[in-house]
Amino acid sequence: MTNNSPPATRLPEDRTAIVTGAASERGIGRAAAHRLASAGWAVAVIDLDETKPSDIAAEITRRYGSPARGYGLDVTDGRRSLEVVARICEDLPQLVGIVNNAGISSPTPFLEVTYEEWCRVIEVNLHGAFHLTQAAARVMAENRIGRIINIASASAQRGGGVYGRAAYSASKAALLGFTRTLARELGPYGITSNAVSPGSIDTDIMGGRLSDDRIAELLRELPVGRIGTVDDVAGVISFLLGQDGSYLTGVTYDVNGGSHIA
Ligand code: NAD
């Protein structure tokens, strides 16, 4: 680290946010990438293959006129994560934000889950966030400003119970500890670190569209009387990354319609 200047307080005019897992058609990541572009961010769209992220980046540039690029990356690959962050720094404006959104679920009951499945869920949801965040945070620390958002889940707080079971809940609960520790450790570099913890959001992560029976079942536990949308989550992500989020760090934002009230 060579920069010893004090942390910056204003976001730069031209700035980039990375969103991982952003190529899923009906997913939270794609909605977040769109929302951030509409708020003036350049966006690095990351997902497993290169084609879909590039298509979404092109769609973003067409719609908002903001710079966007797609990158193929399995977030569990630490070496490639470093390379992709270096490429993003060359291709796009100053890297300021990262949204660790890529994730997989695991509906397998604990008594049946294999060690392989357990490890894969932890590898993607937790280790994936480690690799990219460390690479990105080194750049942010040098620039004296940054925003880290980890997408957790109400499963971590409720103890599963909706779709994800032990491996999923454990990986997401670990992200909450990770988020809070980064808030303390990276605050002096001008970097905030927050978690967004969605409840049931209508995406494909639970194995496709929700059936009417499943919706009725979920609604019984939802004070607001509706299933969440990807825009409900994207709006909170955009707020936390923006200038108005400057004084928030170490916080978990529950976007769950009241399914878990702490
Ligand atoms: P989704 O399945 O639509 O999107 C997940 C994306 O992550 C996909 O595009 C997938 O290709 C990508 N991905 C998976 N493994 C990857 C890897 N190794 N490297 C790179 N990309 C990878 O799901 P979603 O519902 O939009 O979920 C987004 C995030 O929100 C996840 O972290 C999920 O755990 C979390 N979440 C979702 C809900 C919900 O109800 N939908 C609730 C709580 C938390």
Short mmCIF file of C-alpha atoms in Angstrom, two decimals, residues 32-194:
data_model
loop_
_atom_site.label_atom_id
_atom_site.label_comp_id
_atom_site.label_asym_id
_atom_site.label_seq_id
_atom_site.Cartn_x
_atom_site.Cartn_y
_atom_site.Cartn_z
CA ALA A 32 -28.82 -4.75 -9.71
CA ALA A 33 -26.56 -4.19 -12.73
CA HIS A 34 -29.38 -2.35 -14.50
CA ARG A 35 -30.25 -0.29 -11.43
CA LEU A 36 -26.63 0.73 -10.88
CA ALA A 37 -26.19 1.72 -14.53
CA SER A 38 -29.33 3.84 -14.29
CA ALA A 39 -27.74 5.55 -11.25
CA GLY A 40 -24.61 6.47 -13.22
CA TRP A 41 -22.31 3.53 -12.51
CA ALA A 42 -20.22 1.75 -15.10
CA VAL A 43 -20.82 -1.96 -14.56
CA ALA A 44 -18.64 -5.07 -14.77
CA VAL A 45 -21.07 -7.94 -15.31
CA ILE A 46 -19.66 -11.29 -14.11
CA ASP A 47 -21.09 -14.77 -14.51
CA LEU A 48 -19.95 -18.28 -15.32
CA ASP A 49 -19.72 -18.04 -19.12
CA GLU A 50 -18.57 -15.02 -21.11
CA THR A 51 -21.44 -14.78 -23.62
CA LYS A 52 -24.36 -13.95 -21.34
CA PRO A 53 -22.50 -11.30 -19.28
CA SER A 54 -21.34 -9.64 -22.53
CA ASP A 55 -24.92 -9.62 -23.87
CA ILE A 56 -26.17 -8.04 -20.65
CA ALA A 57 -23.36 -5.48 -20.68
CA ALA A 58 -24.30 -4.52 -24.26
CA GLU A 59 -27.96 -4.25 -23.25
CA ILE A 60 -26.95 -1.93 -20.35
CA THR A 61 -24.85 0.33 -22.56
CA ARG A 62 -27.66 0.54 -25.14
CA ARG A 63 -30.25 1.42 -22.52
CA TYR A 64 -28.36 3.82 -20.23
CA GLY A 65 -25.37 4.90 -22.32
CA SER A 66 -23.04 3.91 -19.49
CA PRO A 67 -19.90 1.82 -19.97
CA ALA A 68 -20.39 -1.88 -19.21
CA ARG A 69 -18.37 -5.04 -19.89
CA GLY A 70 -19.09 -8.72 -19.42
CA TYR A 71 -16.58 -11.19 -17.98
CA GLY A 72 -16.76 -14.98 -17.75
CA LEU A 73 -15.53 -16.10 -14.33
CA ASP A 74 -16.20 -18.94 -11.94
CA VAL A 75 -15.83 -16.99 -8.68
CA THR A 76 -14.27 -20.03 -6.99
CA ASP A 77 -11.17 -19.58 -9.18
CA GLY A 78 -8.85 -17.33 -7.16
CA ARG A 79 -6.18 -16.87 -9.84
CA ARG A 80 -8.72 -15.92 -12.55
CA SER A 81 -10.45 -13.57 -10.09
CA LEU A 82 -7.23 -11.58 -9.79
CA GLU A 83 -6.88 -11.45 -13.58
CA VAL A 84 -10.48 -10.34 -14.08
CA VAL A 85 -10.17 -7.53 -11.51
CA ALA A 86 -6.98 -6.36 -13.27
CA ARG A 87 -8.83 -6.38 -16.63
CA ILE A 88 -11.78 -4.47 -15.17
CA CYS A 89 -9.37 -1.80 -13.92
CA GLU A 90 -8.01 -1.45 -17.47
CA ASP A 91 -11.38 -1.58 -19.26
CA LEU A 92 -13.61 0.59 -17.07
CA PRO A 93 -13.47 3.71 -14.82
CA GLN A 94 -12.22 3.62 -11.21
CA LEU A 95 -13.32 0.49 -9.38
CA VAL A 96 -15.43 1.62 -6.40
CA GLY A 97 -18.03 -1.08 -5.75
CA ILE A 98 -18.40 -4.83 -5.63
CA VAL A 99 -21.63 -6.77 -5.17
CA ASN A 100 -20.95 -10.40 -4.26
CA ASN A 101 -24.20 -11.80 -5.56
CA ALA A 102 -23.18 -15.07 -7.27
CA GLY A 103 -24.62 -17.91 -5.28
CA ILE A 104 -26.06 -21.38 -5.34
CA SER A 105 -28.60 -22.91 -3.03
CA SER A 106 -28.80 -26.32 -1.43
CA PRO A 107 -32.21 -27.73 -0.52
CA THR A 108 -30.74 -31.07 0.66
CA PRO A 109 -31.65 -31.98 4.28
CA PHE A 110 -28.68 -32.15 6.64
CA LEU A 111 -28.97 -35.89 7.24
CA GLU A 112 -28.61 -36.49 3.49
CA VAL A 113 -26.21 -33.78 2.32
CA THR A 114 -22.86 -35.07 1.07
CA TYR A 115 -19.56 -33.49 1.99
CA GLU A 116 -19.05 -32.69 -1.73
CA GLU A 117 -22.30 -30.72 -1.93
CA TRP A 118 -21.53 -28.97 1.36
CA CYS A 119 -18.09 -27.92 0.08
CA ARG A 120 -19.39 -26.70 -3.29
CA VAL A 121 -21.97 -24.42 -1.64
CA ILE A 122 -19.37 -22.96 0.76
CA GLU A 123 -16.87 -22.68 -2.09
CA VAL A 124 -19.18 -20.62 -4.32
CA ASN A 125 -21.03 -18.56 -1.73
CA LEU A 126 -18.19 -17.82 0.68
CA HIS A 127 -14.82 -18.48 -0.94
CA GLY A 128 -16.03 -16.85 -4.16
CA ALA A 129 -16.70 -13.66 -2.21
CA PHE A 130 -13.24 -13.90 -0.60
CA HIS A 131 -11.31 -14.11 -3.90
CA LEU A 132 -12.94 -11.20 -5.71
CA THR A 133 -13.34 -8.99 -2.65
CA GLN A 134 -9.69 -9.26 -1.70
CA ALA A 135 -8.56 -8.40 -5.24
CA ALA A 136 -11.04 -5.51 -5.50
CA ALA A 137 -10.45 -4.20 -1.96
CA ARG A 138 -6.72 -3.85 -2.61
CA VAL A 139 -7.55 -1.49 -5.49
CA MET A 140 -10.17 0.36 -3.41
CA ALA A 141 -7.76 0.74 -0.47
CA GLU A 142 -5.19 2.30 -2.77
CA ASN A 143 -7.86 4.72 -4.07
CA ARG A 144 -9.13 5.45 -0.53
CA ILE A 145 -12.75 4.76 -1.39
CA GLY A 146 -14.83 1.64 -1.90
CA ARG A 147 -18.11 -0.14 -1.30
CA ILE A 148 -18.51 -3.85 -0.63
CA ILE A 149 -21.93 -5.52 -0.61
CA ASN A 150 -22.40 -9.20 0.20
CA ILE A 151 -25.71 -10.81 -0.64
CA ALA A 152 -26.60 -13.00 2.33
CA SER A 153 -30.02 -14.58 2.94
CA ALA A 154 -32.79 -14.63 5.52
CA SER A 155 -31.97 -18.37 5.71
CA ALA A 156 -28.82 -17.42 7.65
CA GLN A 157 -30.88 -15.57 10.25
CA ARG A 158 -33.93 -17.84 10.38
CA GLY A 159 -32.02 -21.13 10.26
CA GLY A 160 -33.07 -22.15 6.76
CA GLY A 161 -36.67 -23.14 6.59
CA VAL A 162 -37.67 -21.68 3.22
CA TYR A 163 -35.55 -23.46 0.60
CA GLY A 164 -31.87 -23.40 1.55
CA ARG A 165 -30.73 -25.86 4.22
CA ALA A 166 -27.64 -26.17 6.43
CA ALA A 167 -24.87 -25.67 3.84
CA TYR A 168 -26.59 -22.65 2.32
CA SER A 169 -27.47 -21.08 5.67
CA ALA A 170 -23.95 -21.67 7.00
CA SER A 171 -22.37 -20.06 3.93
CA LYS A 172 -24.64 -17.03 4.17
CA ALA A 173 -24.17 -16.65 7.93
CA ALA A 174 -20.41 -16.70 7.34
CA LEU A 175 -20.87 -13.84 4.87
CA LEU A 176 -22.43 -11.76 7.65
CA GLY A 177 -19.32 -12.21 9.83
CA PHE A 178 -17.10 -11.51 6.81
CA THR A 179 -19.06 -8.31 6.06
CA ARG A 180 -18.79 -6.98 9.61
CA THR A 181 -15.08 -7.74 9.91
CA LEU A 182 -14.34 -5.97 6.63
CA ALA A 183 -16.32 -2.97 7.88
CA ARG A 184 -13.92 -2.64 10.83
CA GLU A 185 -10.75 -3.54 9.00
CA LEU A 186 -11.26 -1.58 5.79
CA GLY A 187 -13.07 1.48 7.17
CA PRO A 188 -9.78 3.38 7.64
CA TYR A 189 -9.21 3.01 3.87
CA GLY A 190 -12.56 4.66 3.05
CA ILE A 191 -14.22 1.32 2.29
CA THR A 192 -17.68 0.44 3.61
CA SER A 193 -18.90 -3.15 3.85
CA ASN A 194 -22.56 -4.10 4.19
#
